[in-house]
PDB file of C-alpha atoms in Angstrom:
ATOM      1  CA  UNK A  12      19.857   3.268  -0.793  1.00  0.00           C
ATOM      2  CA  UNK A  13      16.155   2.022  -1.480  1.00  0.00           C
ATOM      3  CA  UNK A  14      13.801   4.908  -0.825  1.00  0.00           C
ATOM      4  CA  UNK A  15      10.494   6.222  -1.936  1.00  0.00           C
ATOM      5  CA  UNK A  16      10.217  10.265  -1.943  1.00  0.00           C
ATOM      6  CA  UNK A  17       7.059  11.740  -1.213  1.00  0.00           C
ATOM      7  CA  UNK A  18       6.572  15.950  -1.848  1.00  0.00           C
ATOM      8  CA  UNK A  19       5.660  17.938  -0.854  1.00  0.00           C
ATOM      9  CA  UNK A  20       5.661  16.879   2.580  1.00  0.00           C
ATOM     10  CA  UNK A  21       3.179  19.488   3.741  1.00  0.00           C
ATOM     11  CA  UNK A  22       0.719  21.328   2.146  1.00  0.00           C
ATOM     12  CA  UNK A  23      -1.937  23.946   3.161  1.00  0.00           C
ATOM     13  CA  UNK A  24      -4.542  24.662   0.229  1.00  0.00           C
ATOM     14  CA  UNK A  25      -8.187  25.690  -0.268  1.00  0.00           C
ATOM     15  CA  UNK A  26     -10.885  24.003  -1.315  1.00  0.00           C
ATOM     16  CA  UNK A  27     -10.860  23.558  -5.378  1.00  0.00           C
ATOM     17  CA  UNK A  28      -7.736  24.083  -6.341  1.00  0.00           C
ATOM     18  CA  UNK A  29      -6.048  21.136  -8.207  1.00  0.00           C
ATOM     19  CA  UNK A  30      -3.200  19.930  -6.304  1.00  0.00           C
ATOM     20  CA  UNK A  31      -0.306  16.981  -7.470  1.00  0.00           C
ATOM     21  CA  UNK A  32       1.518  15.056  -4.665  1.00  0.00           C
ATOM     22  CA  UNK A  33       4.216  13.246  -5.924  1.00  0.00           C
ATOM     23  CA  UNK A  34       5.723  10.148  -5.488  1.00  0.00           C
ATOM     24  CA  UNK A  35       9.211   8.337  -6.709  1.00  0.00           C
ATOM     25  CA  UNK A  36      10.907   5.140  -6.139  1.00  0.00           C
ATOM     26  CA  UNK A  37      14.084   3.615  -6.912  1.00  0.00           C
ATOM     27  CA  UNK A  38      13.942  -0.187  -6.102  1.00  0.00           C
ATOM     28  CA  UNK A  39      12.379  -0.908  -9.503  1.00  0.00           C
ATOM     29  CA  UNK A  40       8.967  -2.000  -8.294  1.00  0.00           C
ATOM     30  CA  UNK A  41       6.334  -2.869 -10.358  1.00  0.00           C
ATOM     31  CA  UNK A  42       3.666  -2.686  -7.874  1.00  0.00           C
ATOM     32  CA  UNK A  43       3.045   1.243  -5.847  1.00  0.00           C
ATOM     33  CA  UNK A  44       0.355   2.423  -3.560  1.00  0.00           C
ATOM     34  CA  UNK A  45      -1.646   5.725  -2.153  1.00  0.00           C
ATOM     35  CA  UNK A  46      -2.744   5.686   1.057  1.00  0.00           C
ATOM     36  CA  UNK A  47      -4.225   8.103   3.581  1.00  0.00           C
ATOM     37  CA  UNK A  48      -4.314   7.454   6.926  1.00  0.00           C
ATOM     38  CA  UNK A  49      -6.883   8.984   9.522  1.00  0.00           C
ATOM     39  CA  UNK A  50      -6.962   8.659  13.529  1.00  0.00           C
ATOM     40  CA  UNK A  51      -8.539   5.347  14.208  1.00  0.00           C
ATOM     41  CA  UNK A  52      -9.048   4.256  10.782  1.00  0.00           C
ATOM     42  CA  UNK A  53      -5.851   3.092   9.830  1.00  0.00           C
ATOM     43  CA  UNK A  54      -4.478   3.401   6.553  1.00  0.00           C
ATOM     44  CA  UNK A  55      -6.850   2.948   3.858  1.00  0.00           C
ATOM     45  CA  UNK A  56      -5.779   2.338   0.309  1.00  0.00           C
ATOM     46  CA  UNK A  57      -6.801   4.782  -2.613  1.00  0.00           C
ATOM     47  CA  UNK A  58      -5.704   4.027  -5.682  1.00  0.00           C
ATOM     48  CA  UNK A  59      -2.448   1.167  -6.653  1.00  0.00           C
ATOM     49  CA  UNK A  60      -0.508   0.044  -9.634  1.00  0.00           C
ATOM     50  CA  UNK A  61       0.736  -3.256 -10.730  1.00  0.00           C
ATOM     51  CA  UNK A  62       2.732  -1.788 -13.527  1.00  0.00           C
ATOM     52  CA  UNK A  63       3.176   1.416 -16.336  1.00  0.00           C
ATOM     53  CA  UNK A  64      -0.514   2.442 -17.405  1.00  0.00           C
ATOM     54  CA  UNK A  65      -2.136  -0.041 -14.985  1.00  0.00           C
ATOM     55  CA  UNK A  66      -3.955   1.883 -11.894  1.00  0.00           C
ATOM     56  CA  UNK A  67      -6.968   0.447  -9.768  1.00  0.00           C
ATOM     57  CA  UNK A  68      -9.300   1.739  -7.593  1.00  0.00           C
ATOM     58  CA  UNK A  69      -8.838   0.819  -3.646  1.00  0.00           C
ATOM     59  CA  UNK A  70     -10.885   1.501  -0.806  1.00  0.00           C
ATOM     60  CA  UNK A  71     -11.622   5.199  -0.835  1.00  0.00           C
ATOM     61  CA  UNK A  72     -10.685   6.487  -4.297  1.00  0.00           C
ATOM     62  CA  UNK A  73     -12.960   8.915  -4.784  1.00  0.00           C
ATOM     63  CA  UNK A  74     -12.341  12.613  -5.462  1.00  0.00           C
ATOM     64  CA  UNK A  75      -8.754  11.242  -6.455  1.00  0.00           C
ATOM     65  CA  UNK A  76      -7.093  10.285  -9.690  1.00  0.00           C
ATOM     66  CA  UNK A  77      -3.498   8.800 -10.466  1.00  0.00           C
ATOM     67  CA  UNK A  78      -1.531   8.294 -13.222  1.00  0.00           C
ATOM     68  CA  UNK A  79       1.169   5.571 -13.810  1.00  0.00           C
ATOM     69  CA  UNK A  80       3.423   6.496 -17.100  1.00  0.00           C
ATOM     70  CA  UNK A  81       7.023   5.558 -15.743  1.00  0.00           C
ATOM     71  CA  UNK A  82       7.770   2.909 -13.639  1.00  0.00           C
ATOM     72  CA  UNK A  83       9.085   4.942 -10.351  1.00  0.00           C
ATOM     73  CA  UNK A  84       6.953   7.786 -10.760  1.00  0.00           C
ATOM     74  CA  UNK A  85       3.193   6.980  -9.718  1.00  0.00           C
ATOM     75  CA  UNK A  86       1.366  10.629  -8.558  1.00  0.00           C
ATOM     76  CA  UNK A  87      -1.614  11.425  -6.771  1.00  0.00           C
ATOM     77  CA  UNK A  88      -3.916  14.126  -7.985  1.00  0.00           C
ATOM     78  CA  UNK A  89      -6.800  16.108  -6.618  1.00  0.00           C
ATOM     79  CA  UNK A  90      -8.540  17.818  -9.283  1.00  0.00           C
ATOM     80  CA  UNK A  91     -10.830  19.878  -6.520  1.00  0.00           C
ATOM     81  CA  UNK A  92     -10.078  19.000  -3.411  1.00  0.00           C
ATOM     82  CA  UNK A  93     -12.440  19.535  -0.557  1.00  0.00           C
ATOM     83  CA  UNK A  94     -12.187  19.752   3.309  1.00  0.00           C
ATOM     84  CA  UNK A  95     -12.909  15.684   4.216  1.00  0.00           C
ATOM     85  CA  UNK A  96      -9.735  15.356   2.327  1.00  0.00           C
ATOM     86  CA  UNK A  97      -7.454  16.592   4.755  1.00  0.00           C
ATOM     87  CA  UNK A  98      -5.510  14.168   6.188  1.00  0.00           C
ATOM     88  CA  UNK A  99      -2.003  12.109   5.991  1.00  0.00           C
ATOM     89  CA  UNK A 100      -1.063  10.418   2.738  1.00  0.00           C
ATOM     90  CA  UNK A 101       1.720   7.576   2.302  1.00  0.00           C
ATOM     91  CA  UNK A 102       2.862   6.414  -1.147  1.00  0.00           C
ATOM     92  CA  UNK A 103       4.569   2.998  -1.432  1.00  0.00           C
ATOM     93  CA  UNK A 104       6.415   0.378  -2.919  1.00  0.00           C
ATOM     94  CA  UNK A 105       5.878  -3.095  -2.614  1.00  0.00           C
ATOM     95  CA  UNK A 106       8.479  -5.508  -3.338  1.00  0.00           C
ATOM     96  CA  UNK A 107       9.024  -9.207  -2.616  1.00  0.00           C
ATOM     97  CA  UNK A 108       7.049 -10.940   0.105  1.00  0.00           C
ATOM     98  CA  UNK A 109       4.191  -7.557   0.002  1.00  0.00           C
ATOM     99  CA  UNK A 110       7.041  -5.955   1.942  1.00  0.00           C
ATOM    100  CA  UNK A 111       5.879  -2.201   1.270  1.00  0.00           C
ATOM    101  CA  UNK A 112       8.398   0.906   1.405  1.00  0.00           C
ATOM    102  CA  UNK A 113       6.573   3.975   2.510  1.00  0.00           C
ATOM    103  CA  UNK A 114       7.567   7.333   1.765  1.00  0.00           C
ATOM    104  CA  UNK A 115       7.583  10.093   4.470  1.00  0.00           C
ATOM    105  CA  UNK A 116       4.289  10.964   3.838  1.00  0.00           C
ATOM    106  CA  UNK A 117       2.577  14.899   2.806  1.00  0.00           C
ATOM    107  CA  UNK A 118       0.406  16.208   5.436  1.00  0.00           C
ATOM    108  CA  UNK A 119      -2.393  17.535   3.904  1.00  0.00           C
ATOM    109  CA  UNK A 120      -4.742  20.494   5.039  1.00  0.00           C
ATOM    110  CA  UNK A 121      -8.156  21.625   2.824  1.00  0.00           C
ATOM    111  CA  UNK A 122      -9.378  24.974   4.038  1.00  0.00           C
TER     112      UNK A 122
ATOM    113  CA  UNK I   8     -16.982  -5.738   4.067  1.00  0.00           C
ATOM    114  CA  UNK I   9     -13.369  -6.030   4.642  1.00  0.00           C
ATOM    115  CA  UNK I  10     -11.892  -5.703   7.968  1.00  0.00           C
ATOM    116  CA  UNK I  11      -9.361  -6.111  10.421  1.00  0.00           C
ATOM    117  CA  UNK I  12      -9.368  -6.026  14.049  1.00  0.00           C
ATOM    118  CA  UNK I  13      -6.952  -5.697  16.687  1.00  0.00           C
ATOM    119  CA  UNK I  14      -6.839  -3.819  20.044  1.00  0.00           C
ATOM    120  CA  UNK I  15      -6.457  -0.026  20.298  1.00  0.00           C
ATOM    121  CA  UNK I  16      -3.820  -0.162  23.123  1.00  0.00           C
ATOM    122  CA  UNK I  17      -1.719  -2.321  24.701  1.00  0.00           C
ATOM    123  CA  UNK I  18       1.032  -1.377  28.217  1.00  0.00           C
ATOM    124  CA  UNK I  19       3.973  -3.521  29.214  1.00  0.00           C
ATOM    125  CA  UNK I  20       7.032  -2.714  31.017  1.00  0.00           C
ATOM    126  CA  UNK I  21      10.549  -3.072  29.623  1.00  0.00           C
ATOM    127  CA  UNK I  22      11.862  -6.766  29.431  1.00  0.00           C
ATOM    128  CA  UNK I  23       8.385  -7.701  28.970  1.00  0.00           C
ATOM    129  CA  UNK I  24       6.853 -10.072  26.421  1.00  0.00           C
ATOM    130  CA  UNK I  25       3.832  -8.646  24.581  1.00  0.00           C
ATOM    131  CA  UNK I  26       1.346 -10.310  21.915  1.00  0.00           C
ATOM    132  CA  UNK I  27      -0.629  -8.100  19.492  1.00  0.00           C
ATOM    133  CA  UNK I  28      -3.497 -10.197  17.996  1.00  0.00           C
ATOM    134  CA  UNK I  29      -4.918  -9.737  15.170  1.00  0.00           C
ATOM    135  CA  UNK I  30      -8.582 -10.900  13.045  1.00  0.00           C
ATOM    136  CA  UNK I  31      -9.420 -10.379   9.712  1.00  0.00           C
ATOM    137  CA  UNK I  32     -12.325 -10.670   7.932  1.00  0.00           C
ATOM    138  CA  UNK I  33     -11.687 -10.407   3.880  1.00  0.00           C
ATOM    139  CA  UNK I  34     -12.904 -11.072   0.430  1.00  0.00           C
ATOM    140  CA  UNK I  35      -9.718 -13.410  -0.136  1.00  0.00           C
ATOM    141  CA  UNK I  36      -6.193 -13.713   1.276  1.00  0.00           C
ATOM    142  CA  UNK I  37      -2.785 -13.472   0.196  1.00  0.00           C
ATOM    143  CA  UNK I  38      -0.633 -13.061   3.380  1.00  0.00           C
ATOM    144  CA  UNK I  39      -0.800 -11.122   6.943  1.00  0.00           C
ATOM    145  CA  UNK I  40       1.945  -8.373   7.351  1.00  0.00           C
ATOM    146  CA  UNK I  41       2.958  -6.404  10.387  1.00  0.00           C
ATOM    147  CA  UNK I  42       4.058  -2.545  10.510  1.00  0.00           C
ATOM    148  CA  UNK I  43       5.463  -0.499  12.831  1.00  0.00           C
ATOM    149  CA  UNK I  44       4.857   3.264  13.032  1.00  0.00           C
ATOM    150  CA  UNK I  45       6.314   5.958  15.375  1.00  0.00           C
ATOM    151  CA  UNK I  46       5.151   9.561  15.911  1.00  0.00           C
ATOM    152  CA  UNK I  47       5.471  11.386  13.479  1.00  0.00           C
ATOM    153  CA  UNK I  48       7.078   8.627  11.248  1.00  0.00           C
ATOM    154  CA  UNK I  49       6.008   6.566   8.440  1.00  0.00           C
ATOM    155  CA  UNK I  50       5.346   2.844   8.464  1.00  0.00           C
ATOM    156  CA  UNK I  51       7.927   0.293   8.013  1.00  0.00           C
ATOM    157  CA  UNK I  52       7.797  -3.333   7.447  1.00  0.00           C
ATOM    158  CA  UNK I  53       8.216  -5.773  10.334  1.00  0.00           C
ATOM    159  CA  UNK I  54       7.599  -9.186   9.176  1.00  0.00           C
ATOM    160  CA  UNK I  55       4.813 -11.081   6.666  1.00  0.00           C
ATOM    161  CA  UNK I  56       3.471 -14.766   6.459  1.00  0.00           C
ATOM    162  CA  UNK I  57       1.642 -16.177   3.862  1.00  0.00           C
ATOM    163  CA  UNK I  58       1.667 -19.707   5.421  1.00  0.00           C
ATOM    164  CA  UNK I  59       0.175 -21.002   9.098  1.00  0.00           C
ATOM    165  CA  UNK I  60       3.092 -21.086  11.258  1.00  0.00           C
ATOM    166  CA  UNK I  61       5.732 -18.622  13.279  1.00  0.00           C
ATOM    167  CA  UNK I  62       7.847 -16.483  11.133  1.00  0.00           C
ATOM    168  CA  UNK I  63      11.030 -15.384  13.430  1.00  0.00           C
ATOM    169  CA  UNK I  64      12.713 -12.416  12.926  1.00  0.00           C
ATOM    170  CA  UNK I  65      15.068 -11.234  16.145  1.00  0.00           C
ATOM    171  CA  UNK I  66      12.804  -9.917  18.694  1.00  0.00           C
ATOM    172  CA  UNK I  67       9.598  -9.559  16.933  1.00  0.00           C
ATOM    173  CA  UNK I  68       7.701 -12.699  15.667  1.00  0.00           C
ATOM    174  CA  UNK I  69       5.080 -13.434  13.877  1.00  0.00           C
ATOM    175  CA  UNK I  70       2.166 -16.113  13.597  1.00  0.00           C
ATOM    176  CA  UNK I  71      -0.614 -16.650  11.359  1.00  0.00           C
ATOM    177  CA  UNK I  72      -3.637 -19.369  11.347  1.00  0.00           C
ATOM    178  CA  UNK I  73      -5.803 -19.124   8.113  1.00  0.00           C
ATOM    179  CA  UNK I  74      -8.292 -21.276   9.488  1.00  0.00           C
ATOM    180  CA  UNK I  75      -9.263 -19.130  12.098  1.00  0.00           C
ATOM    181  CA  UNK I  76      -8.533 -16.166  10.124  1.00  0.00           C
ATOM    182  CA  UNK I  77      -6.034 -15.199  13.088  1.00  0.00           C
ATOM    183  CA  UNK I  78      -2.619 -13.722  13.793  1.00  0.00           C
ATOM    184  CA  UNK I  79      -0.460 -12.044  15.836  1.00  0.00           C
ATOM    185  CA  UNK I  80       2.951 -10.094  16.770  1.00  0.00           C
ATOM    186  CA  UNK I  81       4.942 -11.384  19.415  1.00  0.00           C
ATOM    187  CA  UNK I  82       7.484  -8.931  20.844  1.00  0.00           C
ATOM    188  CA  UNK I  83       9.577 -10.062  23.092  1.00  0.00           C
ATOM    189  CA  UNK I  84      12.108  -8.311  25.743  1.00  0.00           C
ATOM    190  CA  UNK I  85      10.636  -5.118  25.017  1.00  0.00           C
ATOM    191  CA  UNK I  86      12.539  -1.722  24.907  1.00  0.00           C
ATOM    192  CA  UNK I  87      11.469   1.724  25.614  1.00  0.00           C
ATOM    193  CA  UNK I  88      11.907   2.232  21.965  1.00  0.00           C
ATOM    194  CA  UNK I  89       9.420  -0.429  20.622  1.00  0.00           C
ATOM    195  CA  UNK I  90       6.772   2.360  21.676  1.00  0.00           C
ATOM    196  CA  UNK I  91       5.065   2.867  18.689  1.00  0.00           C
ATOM    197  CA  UNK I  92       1.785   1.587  16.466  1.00  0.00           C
ATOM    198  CA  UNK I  93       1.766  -1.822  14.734  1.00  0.00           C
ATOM    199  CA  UNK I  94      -0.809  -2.068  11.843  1.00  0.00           C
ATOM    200  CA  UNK I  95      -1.991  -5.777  10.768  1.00  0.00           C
ATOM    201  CA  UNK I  96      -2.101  -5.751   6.865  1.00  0.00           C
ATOM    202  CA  UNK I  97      -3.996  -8.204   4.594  1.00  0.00           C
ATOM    203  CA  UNK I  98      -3.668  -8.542   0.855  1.00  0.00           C
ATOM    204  CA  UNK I  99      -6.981  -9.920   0.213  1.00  0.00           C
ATOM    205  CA  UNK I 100      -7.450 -10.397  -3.642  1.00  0.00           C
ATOM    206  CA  UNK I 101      -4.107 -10.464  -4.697  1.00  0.00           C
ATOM    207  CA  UNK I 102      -3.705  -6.746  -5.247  1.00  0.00           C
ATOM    208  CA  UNK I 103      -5.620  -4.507  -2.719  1.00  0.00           C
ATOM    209  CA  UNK I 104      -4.318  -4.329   1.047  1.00  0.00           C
ATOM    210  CA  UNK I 105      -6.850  -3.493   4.209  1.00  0.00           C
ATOM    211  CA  UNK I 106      -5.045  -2.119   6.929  1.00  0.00           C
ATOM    212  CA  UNK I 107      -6.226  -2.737  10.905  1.00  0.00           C
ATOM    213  CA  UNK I 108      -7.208   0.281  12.872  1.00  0.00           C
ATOM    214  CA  UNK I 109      -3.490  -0.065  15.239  1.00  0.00           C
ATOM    215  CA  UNK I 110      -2.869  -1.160  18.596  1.00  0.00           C
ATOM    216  CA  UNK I 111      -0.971   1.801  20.569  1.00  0.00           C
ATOM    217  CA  UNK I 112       2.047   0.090  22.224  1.00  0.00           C
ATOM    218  CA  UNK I 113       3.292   1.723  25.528  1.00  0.00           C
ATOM    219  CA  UNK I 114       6.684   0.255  26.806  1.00  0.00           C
ATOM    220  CA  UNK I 115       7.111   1.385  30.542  1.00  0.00           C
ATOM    221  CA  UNK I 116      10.352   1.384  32.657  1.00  0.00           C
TER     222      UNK I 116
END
């Protein structure tokens, strides 16, 4: 079955303390996504990957960092994370057609 | 600046045809694609176009005109469970995708 894993899927931390959200796929797709998504704004795209070691910046990447060293694997970090960073976070997979595959996304609170 | 616009909410009753419009306003364009997201849920993939034209696909359809930088989702006999958000996407240079805001669909009996 195609999927995209996302964990965890919630998470309650303080502000500064490095935090890794990861993200997996199994459709073999070159291309994955962050997102968070805020009420009334949408999803907004953080950081994406075409392929192994190739990560861009999207709309609102700062404060985060990625890393892309296996093909299904593509993880979101925050190396100090701060209150305006709470929020909900998708990871994708975009295959043919920029049909994406969203995981179940982390809920993320910043105290 | 990028950005996509549709409207916040839309009501219709069950049966009922309803047509989500969307404009964009982006640095290039690749294709319009449609998501649908419940509570609580994560998005999932409705139906794209990269060409002018109606894409078909059961109920929902889709329609794009890159000339007036201008889609929309048509859904048609609607059911309580098509109660949900649909996001417009654009992928504007060829790699990053701008989300709209969501229109709130409200299916009544």
């Amino acid at each position: 079955e195609a999927q995209v894993t996302q964990n965890p899927r919630y998470l309650i931390t303080v502000t500064g303390k490095k935090l890794t959200v990861t993200c997996s796929q199994n459709m073999n797709h070159e291309y994955m996504s962050w997102y968070r998504q805020d009420p009334g704004l949408g999803l907004r795209q953080i950081y994406y990957s075409m392929n192994v070691e190739v990560t861009d910046k999207g709309d609102v990447p700062e404060g985060y960092k990625v890393s892309r060293k296996e093909k299904r694997n593509f993880p979101l970090i925050l190396e100090s994370p701060s209150p305006n960073q709470t929020s909900l976070y998708f990871c994708a997979s975009i295959g043919s057609g920029d049909t994406q595959y969203f995981g179940p996304g982390t809920r993320l609170t910043v105290l | 600046g990028q950005s996509l616009e549709q409207p916040s909410e839309v009501t219709a009753v069950e049966g009922a045809i309803v047509q989500i419009n969307c404009t964009y306003q982006t640095s290039g364009f690749y294709g319009l694609s449609w998501y649908q997201q419940h509570d609580g849920g994560a998005p999932t993939f409705l139906s794209y176009n990269a060409l002018d034209g109606l894409e078909e696909t059961g109920r929902f359809s889709s329609f794009l005109s890159r000339s007036d930088s201008y889609g929309y989702l048509l859904l048609q006999e609607l059911q309580m469970k098509d109660s949900a958000s649909y996001f417009c996407a654009v992928r504007d240079n060829g790699q990053n995708f701008v989300f709209g805001p969501g229109t709130r669909l409200s299916v009544l009996p």
